[in-house]
């Protein structure tokens, strides 16, 4: 039987990609160019696809049409918002993500951001680098001890749950909201508006979906206690940039740590770049060596399972998890 063909859309060195997948006895195909034409050339004969974590080579409806033999799509990340799940489901293609692989990394970024904003670390660092000694000014900015803050977490998947665990270990009072309450959670469940109104630090850990886009717009952010802090480790658009800017300028938010934005990369003229109470991150909350190791392990394990006729893990679109060659 002809070997399975695997199209790897990853923006990585070709030798690294081949070293990962060729030992699995598959024919590895790479896009000759990093554009739609190159993507379609790689997909034309592909049985299996490992997607592009940058979203540049999205698995949208056109890409799905251009992959008539596609039997399985593995995303090397947790988010699948660069995939047209409706088109893939209609084509009978199971889509798997790397669920939980970066949960600890994102949780640590969220806690680290909370420390940085509560203690004004970036502000003080910039002043000292400018030759100043802002000891009294720092105290006037009301630095806070983290354990005194009420933490609210919107979204209680693996990232939200791990974030709650870390904040609880620091002595914080932690509440959460999710579509489905978790009886096993040690954090306190609150309805969404109540969560927002009682959170000194609000952490967003939600996926991008029609129901979550714009969920934290200006009206909902206005429910926050005055001087609250927002930490967004979810997806761009869940808290629209314009709403966050307005809340910062009004003083409703005293600070924000943002890893995601409406449009990425963040525009050079975005007002967020000029607000010094904002901690900016280039969608890198989950970018640690350990998280990447975890992702690679999950991807290779799932491709191996597909080739062996065993069910793959973490299918997100409800299609049969046992892969069959077409």
PDB file of C-alpha atoms in Angstrom:
ATOM      1  CA  UNK A   1       0.000   0.000   0.000  1.00  0.00           C
ATOM      2  CA  UNK A   2       1.200   3.499  -0.831  1.00  0.00           C
ATOM      3  CA  UNK A   3       2.491   5.324   2.267  1.00  0.00           C
ATOM      4  CA  UNK A   4       0.320   8.015   3.801  1.00  0.00           C
ATOM      5  CA  UNK A   5       1.118  11.527   2.649  1.00  0.00           C
ATOM      6  CA  UNK A   6       1.456  14.148   5.373  1.00  0.00           C
ATOM      7  CA  UNK A   7       1.413  17.836   4.504  1.00  0.00           C
ATOM      8  CA  UNK A   8       3.155  19.875   7.195  1.00  0.00           C
ATOM      9  CA  UNK A   9       2.191  23.551   7.028  1.00  0.00           C
ATOM     10  CA  UNK A  10       4.456  24.490   9.925  1.00  0.00           C
ATOM     11  CA  UNK A  11       6.739  27.515   9.421  1.00  0.00           C
ATOM     12  CA  UNK A  12       9.743  25.554  10.649  1.00  0.00           C
ATOM     13  CA  UNK A  13      13.007  24.368   9.135  1.00  0.00           C
ATOM     14  CA  UNK A  14      12.363  21.610   6.606  1.00  0.00           C
ATOM     15  CA  UNK A  15      14.971  19.288   8.109  1.00  0.00           C
ATOM     16  CA  UNK A  16      13.352  19.596  11.544  1.00  0.00           C
ATOM     17  CA  UNK A  17       9.916  18.813  10.142  1.00  0.00           C
ATOM     18  CA  UNK A  18      11.227  15.782   8.269  1.00  0.00           C
ATOM     19  CA  UNK A  19      13.059  14.536  11.353  1.00  0.00           C
ATOM     20  CA  UNK A  20       9.784  14.589  13.283  1.00  0.00           C
ATOM     21  CA  UNK A  21       7.541  12.816  10.799  1.00  0.00           C
ATOM     22  CA  UNK A  22       9.574  10.754   8.321  1.00  0.00           C
ATOM     23  CA  UNK A  23      10.445   8.141  11.003  1.00  0.00           C
ATOM     24  CA  UNK A  24       6.688   7.437  11.135  1.00  0.00           C
ATOM     25  CA  UNK A  25       6.917   6.062   7.575  1.00  0.00           C
ATOM     26  CA  UNK A  26       4.934   8.809   5.904  1.00  0.00           C
ATOM     27  CA  UNK A  27       5.703  10.818   2.803  1.00  0.00           C
ATOM     28  CA  UNK A  28       6.225  14.379   4.042  1.00  0.00           C
ATOM     29  CA  UNK A  29       5.159  17.222   1.750  1.00  0.00           C
ATOM     30  CA  UNK A  30       5.943  20.874   2.468  1.00  0.00           C
ATOM     31  CA  UNK A  31       4.457  23.987   0.828  1.00  0.00           C
ATOM     32  CA  UNK A  32       6.932  25.198  -1.806  1.00  0.00           C
ATOM     33  CA  UNK A  33       5.946  28.773  -0.934  1.00  0.00           C
ATOM     34  CA  UNK A  34       4.267  30.244   2.141  1.00  0.00           C
ATOM     35  CA  UNK A  35       1.180  31.507   0.360  1.00  0.00           C
ATOM     36  CA  UNK A  36      -2.142  30.103  -0.793  1.00  0.00           C
ATOM     37  CA  UNK A  37      -0.690  28.609  -3.978  1.00  0.00           C
ATOM     38  CA  UNK A  38       2.034  26.814  -2.038  1.00  0.00           C
ATOM     39  CA  UNK A  39      -0.458  25.611   0.549  1.00  0.00           C
ATOM     40  CA  UNK A  40      -2.809  24.180  -2.078  1.00  0.00           C
ATOM     41  CA  UNK A  41       0.107  22.455  -3.804  1.00  0.00           C
ATOM     42  CA  UNK A  42       0.971  20.673  -0.553  1.00  0.00           C
ATOM     43  CA  UNK A  43      -2.653  19.794   0.211  1.00  0.00           C
ATOM     44  CA  UNK A  44      -3.516  18.317  -3.182  1.00  0.00           C
ATOM     45  CA  UNK A  45      -2.368  14.771  -2.328  1.00  0.00           C
ATOM     46  CA  UNK A  46      -2.382  14.992   1.471  1.00  0.00           C
ATOM     47  CA  UNK A  47      -3.991  12.297   3.614  1.00  0.00           C
ATOM     48  CA  UNK A  48      -2.909  13.956   6.852  1.00  0.00           C
ATOM     49  CA  UNK A  49      -2.219  17.605   7.603  1.00  0.00           C
ATOM     50  CA  UNK A  50      -0.366  19.253  10.446  1.00  0.00           C
ATOM     51  CA  UNK A  51      -1.615  22.837  10.462  1.00  0.00           C
ATOM     52  CA  UNK A  52       0.122  26.183  10.727  1.00  0.00           C
ATOM     53  CA  UNK A  53       0.210  27.630  14.238  1.00  0.00           C
ATOM     54  CA  UNK A  54       0.641  31.172  12.881  1.00  0.00           C
ATOM     55  CA  UNK A  55      -2.700  31.066  11.056  1.00  0.00           C
ATOM     56  CA  UNK A  56      -1.005  32.342   7.898  1.00  0.00           C
ATOM     57  CA  UNK A  57      -1.891  29.139   6.033  1.00  0.00           C
ATOM     58  CA  UNK A  58      -5.414  28.822   7.375  1.00  0.00           C
ATOM     59  CA  UNK A  59      -7.460  25.682   6.845  1.00  0.00           C
ATOM     60  CA  UNK A  60     -10.454  27.595   5.556  1.00  0.00           C
ATOM     61  CA  UNK A  61     -13.148  26.469   3.107  1.00  0.00           C
ATOM     62  CA  UNK A  62     -10.927  26.950   0.039  1.00  0.00           C
ATOM     63  CA  UNK A  63      -8.122  24.936   1.614  1.00  0.00           C
ATOM     64  CA  UNK A  64     -10.524  22.121   2.530  1.00  0.00           C
ATOM     65  CA  UNK A  65     -11.815  21.995  -1.045  1.00  0.00           C
ATOM     66  CA  UNK A  66      -8.214  21.763  -2.221  1.00  0.00           C
ATOM     67  CA  UNK A  67      -7.544  18.659  -0.088  1.00  0.00           C
ATOM     68  CA  UNK A  68      -9.845  15.945  -1.513  1.00  0.00           C
ATOM     69  CA  UNK A  69      -7.962  13.098   0.191  1.00  0.00           C
ATOM     70  CA  UNK A  70      -7.734  14.745   3.599  1.00  0.00           C
ATOM     71  CA  UNK A  71      -8.580  12.278   6.374  1.00  0.00           C
ATOM     72  CA  UNK A  72      -7.238  14.076   9.458  1.00  0.00           C
ATOM     73  CA  UNK A  73      -6.146  17.580  10.483  1.00  0.00           C
ATOM     74  CA  UNK A  74      -3.913  17.987  13.523  1.00  0.00           C
ATOM     75  CA  UNK A  75      -3.458  21.531  14.816  1.00  0.00           C
ATOM     76  CA  UNK A  76      -0.171  22.068  16.720  1.00  0.00           C
ATOM     77  CA  UNK A  77      -1.841  24.407  19.185  1.00  0.00           C
ATOM     78  CA  UNK A  78      -4.889  24.683  21.416  1.00  0.00           C
ATOM     79  CA  UNK A  79      -6.860  27.222  19.372  1.00  0.00           C
ATOM     80  CA  UNK A  80      -8.539  26.142  16.138  1.00  0.00           C
ATOM     81  CA  UNK A  81      -9.873  29.529  15.031  1.00  0.00           C
ATOM     82  CA  UNK A  82      -7.838  29.385  11.789  1.00  0.00           C
ATOM     83  CA  UNK A  83      -9.871  26.321  10.764  1.00  0.00           C
ATOM     84  CA  UNK A  84     -13.278  26.298   9.101  1.00  0.00           C
ATOM     85  CA  UNK A  85     -14.736  23.634  11.367  1.00  0.00           C
ATOM     86  CA  UNK A  86     -18.045  23.579   9.500  1.00  0.00           C
ATOM     87  CA  UNK A  87     -16.323  22.827   6.201  1.00  0.00           C
ATOM     88  CA  UNK A  88     -14.055  20.220   7.763  1.00  0.00           C
ATOM     89  CA  UNK A  89     -16.940  18.525   9.560  1.00  0.00           C
ATOM     90  CA  UNK A  90     -19.035  18.466   6.383  1.00  0.00           C
ATOM     91  CA  UNK A  91     -16.084  16.804   4.648  1.00  0.00           C
ATOM     92  CA  UNK A  92     -15.912  14.201   7.428  1.00  0.00           C
ATOM     93  CA  UNK A  93     -12.463  15.327   8.558  1.00  0.00           C
ATOM     94  CA  UNK A  94     -11.705  15.053  12.294  1.00  0.00           C
ATOM     95  CA  UNK A  95      -9.806  18.042  13.668  1.00  0.00           C
ATOM     96  CA  UNK A  96      -7.645  17.612  16.772  1.00  0.00           C
ATOM     97  CA  UNK A  97      -5.860  20.223  18.831  1.00  0.00           C
ATOM     98  CA  UNK A  98      -3.078  20.027  21.411  1.00  0.00           C
ATOM     99  CA  UNK A  99      -5.365  20.494  24.406  1.00  0.00           C
ATOM    100  CA  UNK A 100      -3.645  21.243  27.692  1.00  0.00           C
ATOM    101  CA  UNK A 101      -0.158  21.402  26.217  1.00  0.00           C
ATOM    102  CA  UNK A 102       0.447  25.019  27.153  1.00  0.00           C
ATOM    103  CA  UNK A 103      -1.909  25.316  30.132  1.00  0.00           C
ATOM    104  CA  UNK A 104       0.860  25.749  32.686  1.00  0.00           C
ATOM    105  CA  UNK A 105       2.736  28.219  30.484  1.00  0.00           C
ATOM    106  CA  UNK A 106      -0.312  30.448  29.976  1.00  0.00           C
ATOM    107  CA  UNK A 107      -1.278  30.183  33.649  1.00  0.00           C
ATOM    108  CA  UNK A 108       2.219  31.259  34.722  1.00  0.00           C
ATOM    109  CA  UNK A 109       2.132  34.181  32.262  1.00  0.00           C
ATOM    110  CA  UNK A 110      -1.199  35.274  33.738  1.00  0.00           C
ATOM    111  CA  UNK A 111       0.085  35.143  37.309  1.00  0.00           C
ATOM    112  CA  UNK A 112       3.361  36.811  36.324  1.00  0.00           C
ATOM    113  CA  UNK A 113       1.443  39.599  34.577  1.00  0.00           C
ATOM    114  CA  UNK A 114      -0.683  40.102  37.687  1.00  0.00           C
ATOM    115  CA  UNK A 115       2.469  40.468  39.784  1.00  0.00           C
ATOM    116  CA  UNK A 116       3.986  42.916  37.293  1.00  0.00           C
ATOM    117  CA  UNK A 117       0.907  45.133  37.181  1.00  0.00           C
ATOM    118  CA  UNK A 118       0.134  45.006  40.903  1.00  0.00           C
ATOM    119  CA  UNK A 119       3.685  45.974  41.817  1.00  0.00           C
ATOM    120  CA  UNK A 120       4.243  48.403  38.901  1.00  0.00           C
ATOM    121  CA  UNK A 121       7.361  46.508  37.862  1.00  0.00           C
ATOM    122  CA  UNK A 122       7.537  47.652  34.240  1.00  0.00           C
ATOM    123  CA  UNK A 123       6.731  51.283  35.178  1.00  0.00           C
ATOM    124  CA  UNK A 124       9.493  51.384  37.814  1.00  0.00           C
ATOM    125  CA  UNK A 125      11.977  49.707  35.484  1.00  0.00           C
ATOM    126  CA  UNK A 126      11.382  52.289  32.754  1.00  0.00           C
ATOM    127  CA  UNK A 127      11.865  55.160  35.215  1.00  0.00           C
ATOM    128  CA  UNK A 128      15.154  53.817  36.546  1.00  0.00           C
ATOM    129  CA  UNK A 129      16.466  53.228  33.039  1.00  0.00           C
ATOM    130  CA  UNK A 130      15.682  56.887  32.335  1.00  0.00           C
ATOM    131  CA  UNK A 131      17.944  57.908  35.227  1.00  0.00           C
ATOM    132  CA  UNK A 132      15.193  58.608  37.780  1.00  0.00           C
ATOM    133  CA  UNK A 133      14.653  57.357  41.334  1.00  0.00           C
ATOM    134  CA  UNK A 134      10.816  57.234  41.659  1.00  0.00           C
ATOM    135  CA  UNK A 135      10.546  55.748  45.135  1.00  0.00           C
ATOM    136  CA  UNK A 136       7.814  58.104  46.387  1.00  0.00           C
ATOM    137  CA  UNK A 137       6.043  58.166  43.014  1.00  0.00           C
ATOM    138  CA  UNK A 138       5.897  54.369  43.082  1.00  0.00           C
ATOM    139  CA  UNK A 139       4.147  54.382  46.443  1.00  0.00           C
ATOM    140  CA  UNK A 140       1.690  56.976  45.148  1.00  0.00           C
ATOM    141  CA  UNK A 141       0.707  54.567  42.355  1.00  0.00           C
ATOM    142  CA  UNK A 142      -0.768  52.248  45.003  1.00  0.00           C
ATOM    143  CA  UNK A 143       1.208  49.025  44.484  1.00  0.00           C
ATOM    144  CA  UNK A 144      -0.789  46.037  45.701  1.00  0.00           C
ATOM    145  CA  UNK A 145       0.058  42.710  47.295  1.00  0.00           C
ATOM    146  CA  UNK A 146      -1.355  40.010  45.080  1.00  0.00           C
ATOM    147  CA  UNK A 147      -2.860  37.892  47.842  1.00  0.00           C
ATOM    148  CA  UNK A 148      -5.246  40.742  48.728  1.00  0.00           C
ATOM    149  CA  UNK A 149      -6.819  40.775  45.280  1.00  0.00           C
ATOM    150  CA  UNK A 150     -10.067  39.073  44.293  1.00  0.00           C
ATOM    151  CA  UNK A 151      -9.352  37.004  41.189  1.00  0.00           C
ATOM    152  CA  UNK A 152     -12.028  36.278  38.598  1.00  0.00           C
ATOM    153  CA  UNK A 153     -11.390  33.790  35.804  1.00  0.00           C
ATOM    154  CA  UNK A 154     -13.660  33.718  32.757  1.00  0.00           C
ATOM    155  CA  UNK A 155     -13.326  30.297  31.165  1.00  0.00           C
ATOM    156  CA  UNK A 156     -12.503  27.189  33.135  1.00  0.00           C
ATOM    157  CA  UNK A 157     -10.905  24.779  30.741  1.00  0.00           C
ATOM    158  CA  UNK A 158      -7.422  23.435  31.372  1.00  0.00           C
ATOM    159  CA  UNK A 159      -5.879  26.925  31.261  1.00  0.00           C
ATOM    160  CA  UNK A 160      -8.497  28.515  33.498  1.00  0.00           C
ATOM    161  CA  UNK A 161      -8.328  25.694  36.021  1.00  0.00           C
ATOM    162  CA  UNK A 162      -4.523  25.807  36.185  1.00  0.00           C
ATOM    163  CA  UNK A 163      -4.590  29.586  36.528  1.00  0.00           C
ATOM    164  CA  UNK A 164      -7.041  29.281  39.426  1.00  0.00           C
ATOM    165  CA  UNK A 165      -4.816  26.717  41.117  1.00  0.00           C
ATOM    166  CA  UNK A 166      -1.772  28.986  40.961  1.00  0.00           C
ATOM    167  CA  UNK A 167      -3.612  32.035  42.266  1.00  0.00           C
ATOM    168  CA  UNK A 168      -5.128  29.961  45.093  1.00  0.00           C
ATOM    169  CA  UNK A 169      -1.645  28.757  46.050  1.00  0.00           C
ATOM    170  CA  UNK A 170      -0.712  32.422  46.565  1.00  0.00           C
ATOM    171  CA  UNK A 171      -3.590  32.917  48.974  1.00  0.00           C
ATOM    172  CA  UNK A 172      -5.946  34.719  46.588  1.00  0.00           C
ATOM    173  CA  UNK A 173      -9.719  34.470  46.707  1.00  0.00           C
ATOM    174  CA  UNK A 174     -10.591  32.962  43.307  1.00  0.00           C
ATOM    175  CA  UNK A 175     -13.947  32.840  41.500  1.00  0.00           C
ATOM    176  CA  UNK A 176     -14.740  31.656  37.991  1.00  0.00           C
ATOM    177  CA  UNK A 177     -17.381  31.539  35.300  1.00  0.00           C
ATOM    178  CA  UNK A 178     -17.845  28.974  32.557  1.00  0.00           C
ATOM    179  CA  UNK A 179     -20.810  27.797  30.515  1.00  0.00           C
ATOM    180  CA  UNK A 180     -20.909  24.671  32.634  1.00  0.00           C
ATOM    181  CA  UNK A 181     -20.172  24.984  36.374  1.00  0.00           C
ATOM    182  CA  UNK A 182     -17.513  22.562  37.608  1.00  0.00           C
ATOM    183  CA  UNK A 183     -18.584  20.910  40.888  1.00  0.00           C
ATOM    184  CA  UNK A 184     -15.035  19.666  41.453  1.00  0.00           C
ATOM    185  CA  UNK A 185     -13.524  23.169  41.305  1.00  0.00           C
ATOM    186  CA  UNK A 186     -12.173  24.678  44.510  1.00  0.00           C
ATOM    187  CA  UNK A 187     -12.797  28.151  43.093  1.00  0.00           C
ATOM    188  CA  UNK A 188     -16.236  29.718  43.580  1.00  0.00           C
ATOM    189  CA  UNK A 189     -18.641  29.738  40.655  1.00  0.00           C
ATOM    190  CA  UNK A 190     -20.324  33.074  39.837  1.00  0.00           C
ATOM    191  CA  UNK A 191     -22.609  34.194  37.049  1.00  0.00           C
ATOM    192  CA  UNK A 192     -20.683  36.229  34.501  1.00  0.00           C
ATOM    193  CA  UNK A 193     -21.764  39.761  35.417  1.00  0.00           C
ATOM    194  CA  UNK A 194     -21.358  38.992  39.115  1.00  0.00           C
ATOM    195  CA  UNK A 195     -17.875  37.649  38.431  1.00  0.00           C
ATOM    196  CA  UNK A 196     -16.888  40.825  36.598  1.00  0.00           C
ATOM    197  CA  UNK A 197     -18.336  43.096  39.309  1.00  0.00           C
ATOM    198  CA  UNK A 198     -16.402  41.317  42.080  1.00  0.00           C
ATOM    199  CA  UNK A 199     -13.001  40.897  40.390  1.00  0.00           C
ATOM    200  CA  UNK A 200     -10.060  43.109  41.238  1.00  0.00           C
ATOM    201  CA  UNK A 201      -8.142  41.113  38.622  1.00  0.00           C
ATOM    202  CA  UNK A 202     -10.123  39.598  35.754  1.00  0.00           C
ATOM    203  CA  UNK A 203      -8.407  36.865  33.731  1.00  0.00           C
ATOM    204  CA  UNK A 204      -9.858  35.892  30.346  1.00  0.00           C
ATOM    205  CA  UNK A 205      -9.159  32.289  29.343  1.00  0.00           C
ATOM    206  CA  UNK A 206     -11.863  31.725  26.725  1.00  0.00           C
ATOM    207  CA  UNK A 207     -11.621  30.307  23.199  1.00  0.00           C
ATOM    208  CA  UNK A 208     -12.618  32.317  20.143  1.00  0.00           C
ATOM    209  CA  UNK A 209     -16.168  31.428  19.145  1.00  0.00           C
ATOM    210  CA  UNK A 210     -19.240  33.335  17.938  1.00  0.00           C
ATOM    211  CA  UNK A 211     -20.556  33.357  21.515  1.00  0.00           C
ATOM    212  CA  UNK A 212     -17.335  34.772  23.013  1.00  0.00           C
ATOM    213  CA  UNK A 213     -16.384  37.455  20.487  1.00  0.00           C
ATOM    214  CA  UNK A 214     -17.223  40.834  22.005  1.00  0.00           C
ATOM    215  CA  UNK A 215     -18.291  39.199  25.257  1.00  0.00           C
ATOM    216  CA  UNK A 216     -16.206  41.708  27.237  1.00  0.00           C
ATOM    217  CA  UNK A 217     -17.179  44.881  25.470  1.00  0.00           C
ATOM    218  CA  UNK A 218     -17.463  48.347  26.978  1.00  0.00           C
ATOM    219  CA  UNK A 219     -20.740  47.648  28.766  1.00  0.00           C
ATOM    220  CA  UNK A 220     -19.441  44.562  30.577  1.00  0.00           C
ATOM    221  CA  UNK A 221     -16.038  46.063  31.394  1.00  0.00           C
ATOM    222  CA  UNK A 222     -17.898  48.957  33.008  1.00  0.00           C
ATOM    223  CA  UNK A 223     -19.089  46.486  35.657  1.00  0.00           C
ATOM    224  CA  UNK A 224     -15.551  46.033  36.978  1.00  0.00           C
ATOM    225  CA  UNK A 225     -14.578  47.635  40.294  1.00  0.00           C
ATOM    226  CA  UNK A 226     -12.821  50.953  39.732  1.00  0.00           C
ATOM    227  CA  UNK A 227      -9.089  50.398  39.247  1.00  0.00           C
ATOM    228  CA  UNK A 228      -9.389  46.735  38.293  1.00  0.00           C
ATOM    229  CA  UNK A 229      -6.802  44.888  36.213  1.00  0.00           C
ATOM    230  CA  UNK A 230      -7.572  42.919  33.048  1.00  0.00           C
ATOM    231  CA  UNK A 231      -5.442  39.987  31.913  1.00  0.00           C
ATOM    232  CA  UNK A 232      -6.354  38.689  28.469  1.00  0.00           C
ATOM    233  CA  UNK A 233      -4.833  35.330  27.576  1.00  0.00           C
ATOM    234  CA  UNK A 234      -7.752  34.210  25.454  1.00  0.00           C
ATOM    235  CA  UNK A 235      -8.205  35.316  21.845  1.00  0.00           C
ATOM    236  CA  UNK A 236      -8.391  38.654  20.082  1.00  0.00           C
ATOM    237  CA  UNK A 237     -11.888  40.083  19.932  1.00  0.00           C
ATOM    238  CA  UNK A 238     -13.123  38.505  23.172  1.00  0.00           C
ATOM    239  CA  UNK A 239     -12.348  41.877  24.775  1.00  0.00           C
ATOM    240  CA  UNK A 240     -12.231  44.276  21.795  1.00  0.00           C
ATOM    241  CA  UNK A 241      -9.220  46.572  21.748  1.00  0.00           C
ATOM    242  CA  UNK A 242     -11.402  49.685  21.610  1.00  0.00           C
ATOM    243  CA  UNK A 243     -13.320  48.650  24.743  1.00  0.00           C
ATOM    244  CA  UNK A 244     -10.086  47.974  26.623  1.00  0.00           C
ATOM    245  CA  UNK A 245      -8.629  51.349  25.601  1.00  0.00           C
ATOM    246  CA  UNK A 246     -11.797  53.134  26.724  1.00  0.00           C
ATOM    247  CA  UNK A 247     -11.768  51.359  30.100  1.00  0.00           C
ATOM    248  CA  UNK A 248      -8.109  52.256  30.617  1.00  0.00           C
ATOM    249  CA  UNK A 249      -8.589  55.892  29.673  1.00  0.00           C
ATOM    250  CA  UNK A 250     -11.614  56.209  31.974  1.00  0.00           C
ATOM    251  CA  UNK A 251      -9.738  54.707  34.925  1.00  0.00           C
ATOM    252  CA  UNK A 252     -12.146  51.761  35.216  1.00  0.00           C
ATOM    253  CA  UNK A 253      -9.067  49.690  34.449  1.00  0.00           C
ATOM    254  CA  UNK A 254      -5.852  50.698  36.195  1.00  0.00           C
ATOM    255  CA  UNK A 255      -3.874  48.259  34.092  1.00  0.00           C
ATOM    256  CA  UNK A 256      -4.095  45.488  31.531  1.00  0.00           C
ATOM    257  CA  UNK A 257      -1.879  42.634  30.362  1.00  0.00           C
ATOM    258  CA  UNK A 258      -2.729  41.732  26.782  1.00  0.00           C
ATOM    259  CA  UNK A 259      -1.380  38.742  24.894  1.00  0.00           C
ATOM    260  CA  UNK A 260      -3.975  38.896  22.101  1.00  0.00           C
ATOM    261  CA  UNK A 261      -5.506  41.607  19.941  1.00  0.00           C
ATOM    262  CA  UNK A 262      -8.305  42.187  17.433  1.00  0.00           C
ATOM    263  CA  UNK A 263      -5.786  42.084  14.582  1.00  0.00           C
ATOM    264  CA  UNK A 264      -2.362  40.477  14.896  1.00  0.00           C
ATOM    265  CA  UNK A 265       0.345  41.660  14.615  1.00  0.00           C
ATOM    266  CA  UNK A 266      -0.756  44.713  16.592  1.00  0.00           C
ATOM    267  CA  UNK A 267      -0.793  47.811  14.385  1.00  0.00           C
ATOM    268  CA  UNK A 268       2.112  50.197  14.869  1.00  0.00           C
ATOM    269  CA  UNK A 269      -0.321  53.067  15.532  1.00  0.00           C
ATOM    270  CA  UNK A 270      -2.532  51.182  17.994  1.00  0.00           C
ATOM    271  CA  UNK A 271      -3.340  53.390  21.007  1.00  0.00           C
ATOM    272  CA  UNK A 272      -2.511  50.411  23.219  1.00  0.00           C
ATOM    273  CA  UNK A 273       1.174  50.983  22.437  1.00  0.00           C
ATOM    274  CA  UNK A 274       1.117  54.427  24.037  1.00  0.00           C
ATOM    275  CA  UNK A 275      -0.650  53.495  27.289  1.00  0.00           C
ATOM    276  CA  UNK A 276       2.086  52.823  29.821  1.00  0.00           C
ATOM    277  CA  UNK A 277      -0.222  50.990  32.228  1.00  0.00           C
ATOM    278  CA  UNK A 278      -0.535  48.244  29.608  1.00  0.00           C
ATOM    279  CA  UNK A 279       1.742  45.205  29.507  1.00  0.00           C
ATOM    280  CA  UNK A 280       1.908  44.007  25.897  1.00  0.00           C
ATOM    281  CA  UNK A 281       2.824  40.493  24.741  1.00  0.00           C
ATOM    282  CA  UNK A 282       3.009  39.191  21.123  1.00  0.00           C
ATOM    283  CA  UNK A 283       0.607  36.247  21.533  1.00  0.00           C
ATOM    284  CA  UNK A 284       3.366  34.444  23.370  1.00  0.00           C
ATOM    285  CA  UNK A 285       1.807  33.504  26.720  1.00  0.00           C
ATOM    286  CA  UNK A 286       2.143  29.830  25.865  1.00  0.00           C
ATOM    287  CA  UNK A 287       5.533  30.139  24.187  1.00  0.00           C
ATOM    288  CA  UNK A 288       7.870  28.202  26.453  1.00  0.00           C
ATOM    289  CA  UNK A 289      10.255  25.420  25.599  1.00  0.00           C
ATOM    290  CA  UNK A 290       8.312  23.005  27.767  1.00  0.00           C
ATOM    291  CA  UNK A 291       5.000  23.897  26.112  1.00  0.00           C
ATOM    292  CA  UNK A 292       6.521  23.377  22.654  1.00  0.00           C
ATOM    293  CA  UNK A 293       7.878  20.024  23.779  1.00  0.00           C
ATOM    294  CA  UNK A 294       4.405  19.082  24.997  1.00  0.00           C
ATOM    295  CA  UNK A 295       2.821  20.129  21.693  1.00  0.00           C
ATOM    296  CA  UNK A 296       5.303  18.169  19.593  1.00  0.00           C
ATOM    297  CA  UNK A 297       4.701  15.111  21.745  1.00  0.00           C
ATOM    298  CA  UNK A 298       0.942  15.342  21.294  1.00  0.00           C
ATOM    299  CA  UNK A 299       1.175  15.934  17.545  1.00  0.00           C
ATOM    300  CA  UNK A 300       3.519  12.995  16.949  1.00  0.00           C
ATOM    301  CA  UNK A 301       1.428  10.745  19.198  1.00  0.00           C
ATOM    302  CA  UNK A 302      -1.764  11.586  17.311  1.00  0.00           C
ATOM    303  CA  UNK A 303      -0.208  11.098  13.865  1.00  0.00           C
ATOM    304  CA  UNK A 304       1.161   7.753  15.087  1.00  0.00           C
ATOM    305  CA  UNK A 305      -2.290   6.749  16.340  1.00  0.00           C
ATOM    306  CA  UNK A 306      -3.862   7.732  13.008  1.00  0.00           C
ATOM    307  CA  UNK A 307      -1.385   5.586  11.077  1.00  0.00           C
ATOM    308  CA  UNK A 308      -2.048   2.611  13.372  1.00  0.00           C
ATOM    309  CA  UNK A 309      -5.782   2.880  13.016  1.00  0.00           C
ATOM    310  CA  UNK A 310      -6.191   3.854  16.661  1.00  0.00           C
ATOM    311  CA  UNK A 311      -8.466   6.699  17.808  1.00  0.00           C
ATOM    312  CA  UNK A 312      -6.734  10.068  17.926  1.00  0.00           C
ATOM    313  CA  UNK A 313      -7.054  12.307  20.985  1.00  0.00           C
ATOM    314  CA  UNK A 314      -8.625  15.757  21.436  1.00  0.00           C
ATOM    315  CA  UNK A 315     -10.940  15.818  18.413  1.00  0.00           C
ATOM    316  CA  UNK A 316     -12.820  19.126  18.621  1.00  0.00           C
ATOM    317  CA  UNK A 317     -15.469  18.831  15.899  1.00  0.00           C
ATOM    318  CA  UNK A 318     -17.236  15.619  16.856  1.00  0.00           C
ATOM    319  CA  UNK A 319     -16.104  13.539  13.851  1.00  0.00           C
ATOM    320  CA  UNK A 320     -15.155   9.874  14.360  1.00  0.00           C
ATOM    321  CA  UNK A 321     -11.692   9.769  15.930  1.00  0.00           C
ATOM    322  CA  UNK A 322     -10.484   6.672  14.084  1.00  0.00           C
ATOM    323  CA  UNK A 323      -8.795   7.780  10.867  1.00  0.00           C
ATOM    324  CA  UNK A 324      -9.424   5.991   7.583  1.00  0.00           C
ATOM    325  CA  UNK A 325      -7.445   6.562   4.433  1.00  0.00           C
ATOM    326  CA  UNK A 326      -9.462   7.775   1.475  1.00  0.00           C
TER     327      UNK A 326
END
